[in-house]
PDB file of C-alpha atoms in Angstrom:
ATOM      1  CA  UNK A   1      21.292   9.184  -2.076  1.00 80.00           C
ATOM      2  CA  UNK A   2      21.759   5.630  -1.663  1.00 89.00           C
ATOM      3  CA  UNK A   3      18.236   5.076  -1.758  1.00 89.00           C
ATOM      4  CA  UNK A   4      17.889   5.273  -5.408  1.00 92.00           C
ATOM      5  CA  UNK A   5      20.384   2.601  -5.465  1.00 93.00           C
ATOM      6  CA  UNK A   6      17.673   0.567  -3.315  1.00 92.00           C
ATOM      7  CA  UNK A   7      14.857   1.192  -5.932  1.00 93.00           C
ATOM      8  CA  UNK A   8      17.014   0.288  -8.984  1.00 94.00           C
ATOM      9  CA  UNK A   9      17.853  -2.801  -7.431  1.00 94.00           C
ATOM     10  CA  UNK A  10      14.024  -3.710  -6.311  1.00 93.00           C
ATOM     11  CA  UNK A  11      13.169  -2.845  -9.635  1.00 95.00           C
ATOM     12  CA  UNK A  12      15.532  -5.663 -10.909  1.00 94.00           C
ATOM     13  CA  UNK A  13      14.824  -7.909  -8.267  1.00 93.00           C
ATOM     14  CA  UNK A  14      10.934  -8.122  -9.255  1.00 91.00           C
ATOM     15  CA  UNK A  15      11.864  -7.326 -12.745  1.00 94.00           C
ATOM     16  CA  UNK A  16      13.645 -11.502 -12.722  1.00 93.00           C
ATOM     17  CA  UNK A  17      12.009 -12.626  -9.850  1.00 91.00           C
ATOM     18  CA  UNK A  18       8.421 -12.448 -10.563  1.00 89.00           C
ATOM     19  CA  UNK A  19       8.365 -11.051 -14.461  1.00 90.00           C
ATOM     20  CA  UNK A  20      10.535 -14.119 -15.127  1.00 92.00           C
ATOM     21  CA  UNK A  21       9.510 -16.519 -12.701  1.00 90.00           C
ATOM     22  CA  UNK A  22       6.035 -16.213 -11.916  1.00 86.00           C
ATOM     23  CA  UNK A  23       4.741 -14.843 -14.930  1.00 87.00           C
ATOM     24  CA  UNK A  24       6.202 -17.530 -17.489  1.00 91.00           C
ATOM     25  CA  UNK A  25       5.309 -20.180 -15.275  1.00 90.00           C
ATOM     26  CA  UNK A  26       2.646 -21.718 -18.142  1.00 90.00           C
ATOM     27  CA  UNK A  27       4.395 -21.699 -21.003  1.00 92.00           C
ATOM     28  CA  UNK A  28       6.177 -25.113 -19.365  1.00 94.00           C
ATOM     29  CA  UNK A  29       3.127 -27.019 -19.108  1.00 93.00           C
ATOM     30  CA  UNK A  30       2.643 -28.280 -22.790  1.00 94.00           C
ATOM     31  CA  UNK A  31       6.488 -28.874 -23.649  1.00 95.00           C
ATOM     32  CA  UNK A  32       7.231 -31.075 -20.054  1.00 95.00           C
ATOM     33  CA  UNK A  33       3.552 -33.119 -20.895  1.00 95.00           C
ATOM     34  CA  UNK A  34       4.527 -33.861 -24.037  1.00 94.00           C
ATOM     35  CA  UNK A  35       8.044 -34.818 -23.493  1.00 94.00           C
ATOM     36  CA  UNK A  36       7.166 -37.322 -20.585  1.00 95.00           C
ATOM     37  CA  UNK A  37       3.238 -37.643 -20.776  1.00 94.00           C
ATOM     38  CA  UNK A  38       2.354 -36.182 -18.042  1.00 94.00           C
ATOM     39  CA  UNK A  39      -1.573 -34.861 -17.717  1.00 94.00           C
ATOM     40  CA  UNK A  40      -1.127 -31.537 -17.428  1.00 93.00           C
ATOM     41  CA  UNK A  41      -3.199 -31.683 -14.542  1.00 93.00           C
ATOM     42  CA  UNK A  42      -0.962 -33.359 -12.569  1.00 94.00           C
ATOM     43  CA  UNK A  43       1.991 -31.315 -14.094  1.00 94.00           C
ATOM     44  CA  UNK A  44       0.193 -27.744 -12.859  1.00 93.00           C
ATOM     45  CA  UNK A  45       0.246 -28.800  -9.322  1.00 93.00           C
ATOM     46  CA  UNK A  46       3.806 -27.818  -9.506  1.00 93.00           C
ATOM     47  CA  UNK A  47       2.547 -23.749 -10.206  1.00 90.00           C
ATOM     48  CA  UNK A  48       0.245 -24.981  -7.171  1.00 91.00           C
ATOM     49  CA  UNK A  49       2.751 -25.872  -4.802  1.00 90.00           C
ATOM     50  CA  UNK A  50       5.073 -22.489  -5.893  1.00 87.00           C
ATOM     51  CA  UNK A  51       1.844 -20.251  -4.990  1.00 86.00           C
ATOM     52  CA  UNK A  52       1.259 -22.093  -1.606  1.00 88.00           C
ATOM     53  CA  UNK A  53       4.862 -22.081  -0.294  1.00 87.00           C
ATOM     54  CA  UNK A  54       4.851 -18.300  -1.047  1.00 87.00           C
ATOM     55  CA  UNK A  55       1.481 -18.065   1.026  1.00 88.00           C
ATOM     56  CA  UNK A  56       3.177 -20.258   3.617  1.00 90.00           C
ATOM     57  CA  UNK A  57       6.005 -17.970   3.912  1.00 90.00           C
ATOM     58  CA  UNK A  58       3.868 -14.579   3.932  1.00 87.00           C
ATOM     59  CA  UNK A  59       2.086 -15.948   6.819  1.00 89.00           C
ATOM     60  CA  UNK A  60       5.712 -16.138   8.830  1.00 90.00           C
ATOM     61  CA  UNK A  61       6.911 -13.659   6.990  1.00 89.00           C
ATOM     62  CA  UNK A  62       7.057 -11.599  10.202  1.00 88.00           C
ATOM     63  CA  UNK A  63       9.476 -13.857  12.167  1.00 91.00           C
ATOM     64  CA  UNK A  64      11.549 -14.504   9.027  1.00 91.00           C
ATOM     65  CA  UNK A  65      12.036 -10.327   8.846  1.00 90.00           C
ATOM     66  CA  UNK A  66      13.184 -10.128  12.508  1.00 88.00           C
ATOM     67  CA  UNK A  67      15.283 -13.351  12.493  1.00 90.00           C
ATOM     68  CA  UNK A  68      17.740 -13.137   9.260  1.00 90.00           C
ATOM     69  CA  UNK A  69      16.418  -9.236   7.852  1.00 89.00           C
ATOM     70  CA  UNK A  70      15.772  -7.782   4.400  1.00 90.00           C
ATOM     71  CA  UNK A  71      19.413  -8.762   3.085  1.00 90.00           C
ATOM     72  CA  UNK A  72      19.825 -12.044   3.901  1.00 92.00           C
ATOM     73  CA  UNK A  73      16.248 -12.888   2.907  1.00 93.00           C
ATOM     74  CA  UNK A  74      16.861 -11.132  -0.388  1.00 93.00           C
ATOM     75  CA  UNK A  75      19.913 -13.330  -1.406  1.00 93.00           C
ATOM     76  CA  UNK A  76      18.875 -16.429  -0.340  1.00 94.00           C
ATOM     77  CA  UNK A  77      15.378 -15.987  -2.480  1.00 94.00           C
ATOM     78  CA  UNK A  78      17.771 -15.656  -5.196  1.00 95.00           C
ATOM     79  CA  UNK A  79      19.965 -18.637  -4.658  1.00 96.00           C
ATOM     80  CA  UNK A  80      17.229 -20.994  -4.012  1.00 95.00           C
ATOM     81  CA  UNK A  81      15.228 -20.017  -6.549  1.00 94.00           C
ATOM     82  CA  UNK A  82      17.980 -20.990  -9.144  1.00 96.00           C
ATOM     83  CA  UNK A  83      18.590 -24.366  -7.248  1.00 96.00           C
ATOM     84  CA  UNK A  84      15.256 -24.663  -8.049  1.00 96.00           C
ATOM     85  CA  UNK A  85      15.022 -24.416 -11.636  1.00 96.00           C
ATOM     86  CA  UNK A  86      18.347 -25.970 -11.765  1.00 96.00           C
ATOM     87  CA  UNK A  87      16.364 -29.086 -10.453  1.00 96.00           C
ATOM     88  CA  UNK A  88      13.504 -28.582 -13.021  1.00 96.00           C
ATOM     89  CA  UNK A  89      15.903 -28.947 -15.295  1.00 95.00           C
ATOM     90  CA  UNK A  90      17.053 -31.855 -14.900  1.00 94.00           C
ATOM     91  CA  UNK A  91      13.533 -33.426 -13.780  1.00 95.00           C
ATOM     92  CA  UNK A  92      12.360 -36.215 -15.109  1.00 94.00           C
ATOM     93  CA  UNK A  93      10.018 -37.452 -12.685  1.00 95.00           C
ATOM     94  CA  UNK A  94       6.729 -34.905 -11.181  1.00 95.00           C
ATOM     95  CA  UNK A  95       7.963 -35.455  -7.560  1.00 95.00           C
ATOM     96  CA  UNK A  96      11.242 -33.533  -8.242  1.00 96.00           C
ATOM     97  CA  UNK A  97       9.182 -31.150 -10.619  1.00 96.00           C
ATOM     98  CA  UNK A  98       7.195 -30.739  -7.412  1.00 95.00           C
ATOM     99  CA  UNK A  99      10.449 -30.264  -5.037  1.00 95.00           C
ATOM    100  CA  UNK A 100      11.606 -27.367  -7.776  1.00 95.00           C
ATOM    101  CA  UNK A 101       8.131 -25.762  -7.471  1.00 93.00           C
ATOM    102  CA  UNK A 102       8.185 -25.743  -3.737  1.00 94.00           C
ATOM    103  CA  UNK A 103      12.034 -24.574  -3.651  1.00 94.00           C
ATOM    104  CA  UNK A 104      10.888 -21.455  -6.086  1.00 93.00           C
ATOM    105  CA  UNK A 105       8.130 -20.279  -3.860  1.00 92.00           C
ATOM    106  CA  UNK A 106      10.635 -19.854  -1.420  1.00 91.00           C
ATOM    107  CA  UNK A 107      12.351 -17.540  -3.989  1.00 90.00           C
ATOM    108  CA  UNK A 108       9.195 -15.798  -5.003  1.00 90.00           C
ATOM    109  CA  UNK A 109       8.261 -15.361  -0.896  1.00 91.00           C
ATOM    110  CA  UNK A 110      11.044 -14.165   0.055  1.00 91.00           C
ATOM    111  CA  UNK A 111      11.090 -11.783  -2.332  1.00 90.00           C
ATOM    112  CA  UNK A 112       7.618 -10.600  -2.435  1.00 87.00           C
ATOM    113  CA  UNK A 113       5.973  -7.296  -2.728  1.00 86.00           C
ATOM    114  CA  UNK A 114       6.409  -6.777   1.354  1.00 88.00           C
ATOM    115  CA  UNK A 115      10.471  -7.428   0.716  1.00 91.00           C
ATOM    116  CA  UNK A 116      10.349  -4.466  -1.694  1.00 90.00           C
ATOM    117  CA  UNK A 117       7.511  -2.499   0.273  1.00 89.00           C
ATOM    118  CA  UNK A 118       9.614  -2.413   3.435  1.00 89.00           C
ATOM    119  CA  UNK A 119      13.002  -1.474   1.589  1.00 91.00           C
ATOM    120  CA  UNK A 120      11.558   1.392  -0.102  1.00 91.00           C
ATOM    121  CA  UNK A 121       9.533   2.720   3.009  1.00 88.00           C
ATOM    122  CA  UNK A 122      12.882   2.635   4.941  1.00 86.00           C
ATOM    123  CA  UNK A 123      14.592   4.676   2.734  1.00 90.00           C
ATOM    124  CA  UNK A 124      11.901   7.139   1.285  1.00 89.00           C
ATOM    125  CA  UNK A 125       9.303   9.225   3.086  1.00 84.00           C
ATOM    126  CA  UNK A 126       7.829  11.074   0.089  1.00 86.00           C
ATOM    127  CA  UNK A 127       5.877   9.621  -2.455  1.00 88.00           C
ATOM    128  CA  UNK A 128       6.547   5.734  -1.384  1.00 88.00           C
ATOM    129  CA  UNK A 129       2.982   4.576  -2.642  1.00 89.00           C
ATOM    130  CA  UNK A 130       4.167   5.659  -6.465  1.00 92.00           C
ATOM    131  CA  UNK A 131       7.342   4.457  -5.911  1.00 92.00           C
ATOM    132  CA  UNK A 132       6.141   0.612  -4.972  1.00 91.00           C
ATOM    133  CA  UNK A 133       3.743   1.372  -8.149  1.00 91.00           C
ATOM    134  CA  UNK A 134       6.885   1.707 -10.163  1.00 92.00           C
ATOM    135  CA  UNK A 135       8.605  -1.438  -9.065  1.00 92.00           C
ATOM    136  CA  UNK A 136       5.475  -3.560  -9.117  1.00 90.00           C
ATOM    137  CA  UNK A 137       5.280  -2.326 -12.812  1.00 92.00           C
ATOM    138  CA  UNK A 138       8.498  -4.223 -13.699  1.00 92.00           C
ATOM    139  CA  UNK A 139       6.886  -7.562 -13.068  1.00 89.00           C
ATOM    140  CA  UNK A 140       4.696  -6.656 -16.074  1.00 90.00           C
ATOM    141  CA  UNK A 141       7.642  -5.604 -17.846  1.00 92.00           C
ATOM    142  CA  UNK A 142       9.516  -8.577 -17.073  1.00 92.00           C
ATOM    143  CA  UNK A 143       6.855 -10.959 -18.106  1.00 91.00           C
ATOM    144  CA  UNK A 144       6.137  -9.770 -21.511  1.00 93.00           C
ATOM    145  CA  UNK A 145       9.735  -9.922 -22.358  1.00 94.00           C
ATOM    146  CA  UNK A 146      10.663 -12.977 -20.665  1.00 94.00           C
ATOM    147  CA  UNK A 147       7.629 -14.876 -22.576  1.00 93.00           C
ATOM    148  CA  UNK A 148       8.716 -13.815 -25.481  1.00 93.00           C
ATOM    149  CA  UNK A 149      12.389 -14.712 -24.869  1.00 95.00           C
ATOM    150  CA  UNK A 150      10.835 -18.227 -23.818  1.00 95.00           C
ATOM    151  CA  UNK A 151       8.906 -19.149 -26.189  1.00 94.00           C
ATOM    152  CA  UNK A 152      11.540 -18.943 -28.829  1.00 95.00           C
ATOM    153  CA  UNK A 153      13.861 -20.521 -26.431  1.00 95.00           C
ATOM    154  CA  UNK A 154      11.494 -23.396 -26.272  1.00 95.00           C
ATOM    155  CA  UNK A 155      10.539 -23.537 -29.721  1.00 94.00           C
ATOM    156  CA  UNK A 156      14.241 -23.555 -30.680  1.00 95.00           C
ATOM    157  CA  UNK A 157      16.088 -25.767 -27.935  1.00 95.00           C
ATOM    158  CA  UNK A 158      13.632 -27.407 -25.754  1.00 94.00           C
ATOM    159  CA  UNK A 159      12.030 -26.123 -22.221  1.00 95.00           C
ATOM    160  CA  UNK A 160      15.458 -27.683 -20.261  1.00 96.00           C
ATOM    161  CA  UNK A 161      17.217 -23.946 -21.890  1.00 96.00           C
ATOM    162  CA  UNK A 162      14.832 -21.670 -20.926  1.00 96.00           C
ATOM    163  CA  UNK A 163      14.737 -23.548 -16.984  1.00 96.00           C
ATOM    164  CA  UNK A 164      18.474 -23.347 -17.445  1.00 96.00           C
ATOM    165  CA  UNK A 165      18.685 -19.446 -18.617  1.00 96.00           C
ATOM    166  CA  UNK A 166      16.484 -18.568 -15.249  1.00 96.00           C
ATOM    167  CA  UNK A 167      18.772 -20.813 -13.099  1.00 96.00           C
ATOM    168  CA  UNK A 168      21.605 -18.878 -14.676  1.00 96.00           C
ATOM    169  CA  UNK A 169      20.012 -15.380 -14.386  1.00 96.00           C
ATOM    170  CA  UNK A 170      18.690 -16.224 -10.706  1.00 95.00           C
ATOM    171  CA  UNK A 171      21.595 -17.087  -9.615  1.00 95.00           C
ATOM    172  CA  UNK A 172      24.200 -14.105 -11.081  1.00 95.00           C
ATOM    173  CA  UNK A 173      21.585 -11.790  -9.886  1.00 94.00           C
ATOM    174  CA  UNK A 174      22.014 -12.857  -6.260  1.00 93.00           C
ATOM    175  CA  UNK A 175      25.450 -11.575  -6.058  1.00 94.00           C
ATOM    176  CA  UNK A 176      24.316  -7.847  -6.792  1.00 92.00           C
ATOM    177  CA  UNK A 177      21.565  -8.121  -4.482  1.00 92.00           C
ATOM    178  CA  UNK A 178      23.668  -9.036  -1.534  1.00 91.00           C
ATOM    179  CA  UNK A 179      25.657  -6.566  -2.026  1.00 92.00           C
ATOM    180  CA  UNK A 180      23.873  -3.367  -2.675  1.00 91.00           C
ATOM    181  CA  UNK A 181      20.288  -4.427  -1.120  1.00 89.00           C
ATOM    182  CA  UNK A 182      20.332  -2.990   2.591  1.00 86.00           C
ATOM    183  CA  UNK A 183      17.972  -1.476   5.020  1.00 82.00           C
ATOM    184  CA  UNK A 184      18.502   2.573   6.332  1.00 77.00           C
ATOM    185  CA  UNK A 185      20.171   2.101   9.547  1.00 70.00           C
ATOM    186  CA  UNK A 186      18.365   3.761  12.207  1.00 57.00           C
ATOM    187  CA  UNK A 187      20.861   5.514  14.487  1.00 57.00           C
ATOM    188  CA  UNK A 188      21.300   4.495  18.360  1.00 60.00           C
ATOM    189  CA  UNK A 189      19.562   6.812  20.939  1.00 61.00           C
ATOM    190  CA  UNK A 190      22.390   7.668  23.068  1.00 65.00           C
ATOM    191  CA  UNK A 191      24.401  10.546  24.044  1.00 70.00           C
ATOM    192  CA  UNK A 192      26.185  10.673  20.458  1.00 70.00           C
ATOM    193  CA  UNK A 193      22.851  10.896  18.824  1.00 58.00           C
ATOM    194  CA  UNK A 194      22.163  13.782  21.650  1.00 66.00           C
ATOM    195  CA  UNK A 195      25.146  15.431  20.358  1.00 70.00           C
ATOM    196  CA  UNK A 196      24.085  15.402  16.884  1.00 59.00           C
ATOM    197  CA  UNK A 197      21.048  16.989  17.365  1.00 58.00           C
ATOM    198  CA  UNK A 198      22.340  19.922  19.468  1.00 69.00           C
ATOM    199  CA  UNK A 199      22.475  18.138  22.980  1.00 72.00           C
ATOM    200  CA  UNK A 200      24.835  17.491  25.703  1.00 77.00           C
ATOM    201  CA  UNK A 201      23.208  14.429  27.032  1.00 81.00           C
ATOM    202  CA  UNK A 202      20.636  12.082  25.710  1.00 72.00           C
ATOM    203  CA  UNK A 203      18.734  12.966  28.792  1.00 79.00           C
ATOM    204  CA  UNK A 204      18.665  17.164  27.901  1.00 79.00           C
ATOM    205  CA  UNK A 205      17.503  15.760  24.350  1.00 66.00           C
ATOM    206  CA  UNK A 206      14.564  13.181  26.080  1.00 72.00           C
ATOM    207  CA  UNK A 207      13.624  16.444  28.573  1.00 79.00           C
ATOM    208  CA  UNK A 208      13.270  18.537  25.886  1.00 73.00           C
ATOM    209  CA  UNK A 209      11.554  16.228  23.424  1.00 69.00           C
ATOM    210  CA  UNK A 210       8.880  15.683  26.503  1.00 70.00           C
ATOM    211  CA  UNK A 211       8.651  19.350  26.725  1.00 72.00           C
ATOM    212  CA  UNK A 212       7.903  20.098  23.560  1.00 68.00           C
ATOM    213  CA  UNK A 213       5.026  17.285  22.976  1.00 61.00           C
ATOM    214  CA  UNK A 214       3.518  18.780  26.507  1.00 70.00           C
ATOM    215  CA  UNK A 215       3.469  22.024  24.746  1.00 68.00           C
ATOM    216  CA  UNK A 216       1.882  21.203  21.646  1.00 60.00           C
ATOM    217  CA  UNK A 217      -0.821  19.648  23.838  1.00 57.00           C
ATOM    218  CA  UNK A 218      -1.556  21.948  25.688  1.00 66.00           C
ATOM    219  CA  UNK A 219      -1.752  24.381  22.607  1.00 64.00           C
ATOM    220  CA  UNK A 220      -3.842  21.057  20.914  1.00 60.00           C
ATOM    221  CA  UNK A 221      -6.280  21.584  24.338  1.00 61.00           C
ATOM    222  CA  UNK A 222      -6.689  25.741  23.846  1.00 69.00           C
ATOM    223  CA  UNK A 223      -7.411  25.525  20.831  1.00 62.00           C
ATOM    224  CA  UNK A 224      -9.980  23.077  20.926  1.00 57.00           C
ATOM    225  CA  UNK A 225     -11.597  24.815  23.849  1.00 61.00           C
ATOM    226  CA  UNK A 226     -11.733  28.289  21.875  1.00 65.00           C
ATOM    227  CA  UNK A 227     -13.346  25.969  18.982  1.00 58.00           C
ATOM    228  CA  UNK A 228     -15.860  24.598  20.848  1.00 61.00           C
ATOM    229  CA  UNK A 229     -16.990  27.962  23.026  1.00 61.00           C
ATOM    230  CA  UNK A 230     -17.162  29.749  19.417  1.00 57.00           C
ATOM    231  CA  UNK A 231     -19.375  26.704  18.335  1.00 57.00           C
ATOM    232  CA  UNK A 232     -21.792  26.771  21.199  1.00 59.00           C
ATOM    233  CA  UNK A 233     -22.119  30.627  21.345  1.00 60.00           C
ATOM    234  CA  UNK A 234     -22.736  30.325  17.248  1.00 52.00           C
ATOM    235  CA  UNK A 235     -25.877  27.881  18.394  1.00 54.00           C
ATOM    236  CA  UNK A 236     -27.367  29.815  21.378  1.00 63.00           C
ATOM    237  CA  UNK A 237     -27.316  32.914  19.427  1.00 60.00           C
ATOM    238  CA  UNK A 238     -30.401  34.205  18.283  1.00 60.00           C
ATOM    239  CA  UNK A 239     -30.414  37.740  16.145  1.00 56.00           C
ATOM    240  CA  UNK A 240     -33.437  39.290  14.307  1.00 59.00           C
ATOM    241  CA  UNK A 241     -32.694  40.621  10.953  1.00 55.00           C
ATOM    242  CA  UNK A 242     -34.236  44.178  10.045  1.00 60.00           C
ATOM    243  CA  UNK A 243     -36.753  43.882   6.922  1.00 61.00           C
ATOM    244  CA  UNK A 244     -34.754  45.936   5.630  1.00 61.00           C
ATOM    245  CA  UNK A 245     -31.561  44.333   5.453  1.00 51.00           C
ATOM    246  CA  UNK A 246     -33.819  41.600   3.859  1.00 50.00           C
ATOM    247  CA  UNK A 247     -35.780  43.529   1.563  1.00 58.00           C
ATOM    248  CA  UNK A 248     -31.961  45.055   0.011  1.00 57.00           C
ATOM    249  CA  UNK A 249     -30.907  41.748  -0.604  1.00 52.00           C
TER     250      UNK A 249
END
């Protein structure tokens, strides 16, 4: 079942994407302010400007889907969310910290919780509410590790490695998700489908599709009307109980 491929990969995807990128976001500020003396202030409008391009994108999010669809928008989160930190690592200025923070909320919107949402709904019908659980859960996953692999990392060599290491990993994980992240294709309705399901034509298969939905209303109607006579003789009727049928119980 290919879909399991689909999950493993989503888990991954939000696994880096937001356990590594969103959720280690903070441990930047102090090293970056104290190597260029920046307020930190004026340094967190960069987390700012990720978190509004990501509601930015949400709010198109709909037109993006239908325009370039779940695989392209998957990759390309990927790419230009390591051109982003590849930016930040070079910054030296908080205009081209800003332009990385505003470059990785395309990354993070692209591949959001509605990306993964949408994948697994196409290709599970069962149990898809537990199933987003369990990818959502690798963003807390993620983020404990990726902190902790951080703040050595910064401790050790300076916040330029660990913007570095998530360029790095951003960008090697794109190639992966290109090529295993895909939607379920839906098949064509035409006479081939038809044929597949026991059909001549895609017309017999339409007739008898309309047939049957006629017939389960009208069995739908009967059996509401047999409810609803049973519920109105239940009310009208009246029946006196003997005393003693009362007095044995």
């Amino acid at each position: 079942n290919y879909g399991v491929v689909v999950l493993i990969s989503c888990f991954v995807a939000f696994f880096v994407m937001v356990g590594m990128v969103n959720s280690t976001s903070s441990l930047f500020i102090v090293p970056v302010c104290d190597t260029y003396g920046f307020s930190r202030a004026a340094f967190s409008v960069t987390i700012s400007l990720c978190s509004l391009g990501s509601a930015i994108i949400n709010i198109f999010y709909g037109k993006i889907y239908q325009r370039f669809g779940i695989r392209k928008m998957v990759g390309t989160g990927f790419i230009v969310g390591g051109i982003a930190f590849l930016v930040m690592t070079k910054a030296t200025s908080l205009p081209v910290f800003y332009l990385g923070g505003i470059l990785a909320s395309v990354g993070l919107g692209l591949d959001s919780t509605t990306t993964m949402a949408l994948l697994i709904n196409s290709w599970f019908k069962e149990k898809q509410g537990v199933l987003i659980g369990f990818v959502s859960a690798s963003s807390g996953l993620g983020g404990f590790l990726f902190s902790s692999l951080f703040a050595v990392l910064i401790a050790n060599h300076g916040y330029q490695s660990a913007y570095l290491f998530t360029a790095i990993t951003l960008l090697a994980v794109s190639v992966p998700m290109i090529i295993l992240i895909r939607e379920k294709e839906v098949p064509a309705l035409d006479d081939e489908f038809a044929k597949d399901m026991g059909f001549d034509t895609l017309d017999e298969y339409k007739a008898d599709v309309k047939a049957n939905l006629i017939k389960r209303n009208e069995e739908r109607a009967e059996t509401a009307f047999e409810n609803e006579v049973v519920e109105k003789a239940v009310a009208t009727c009246e029946m006196d109980i003997p005393n003693g049928m009362v007095e044995q119980a």
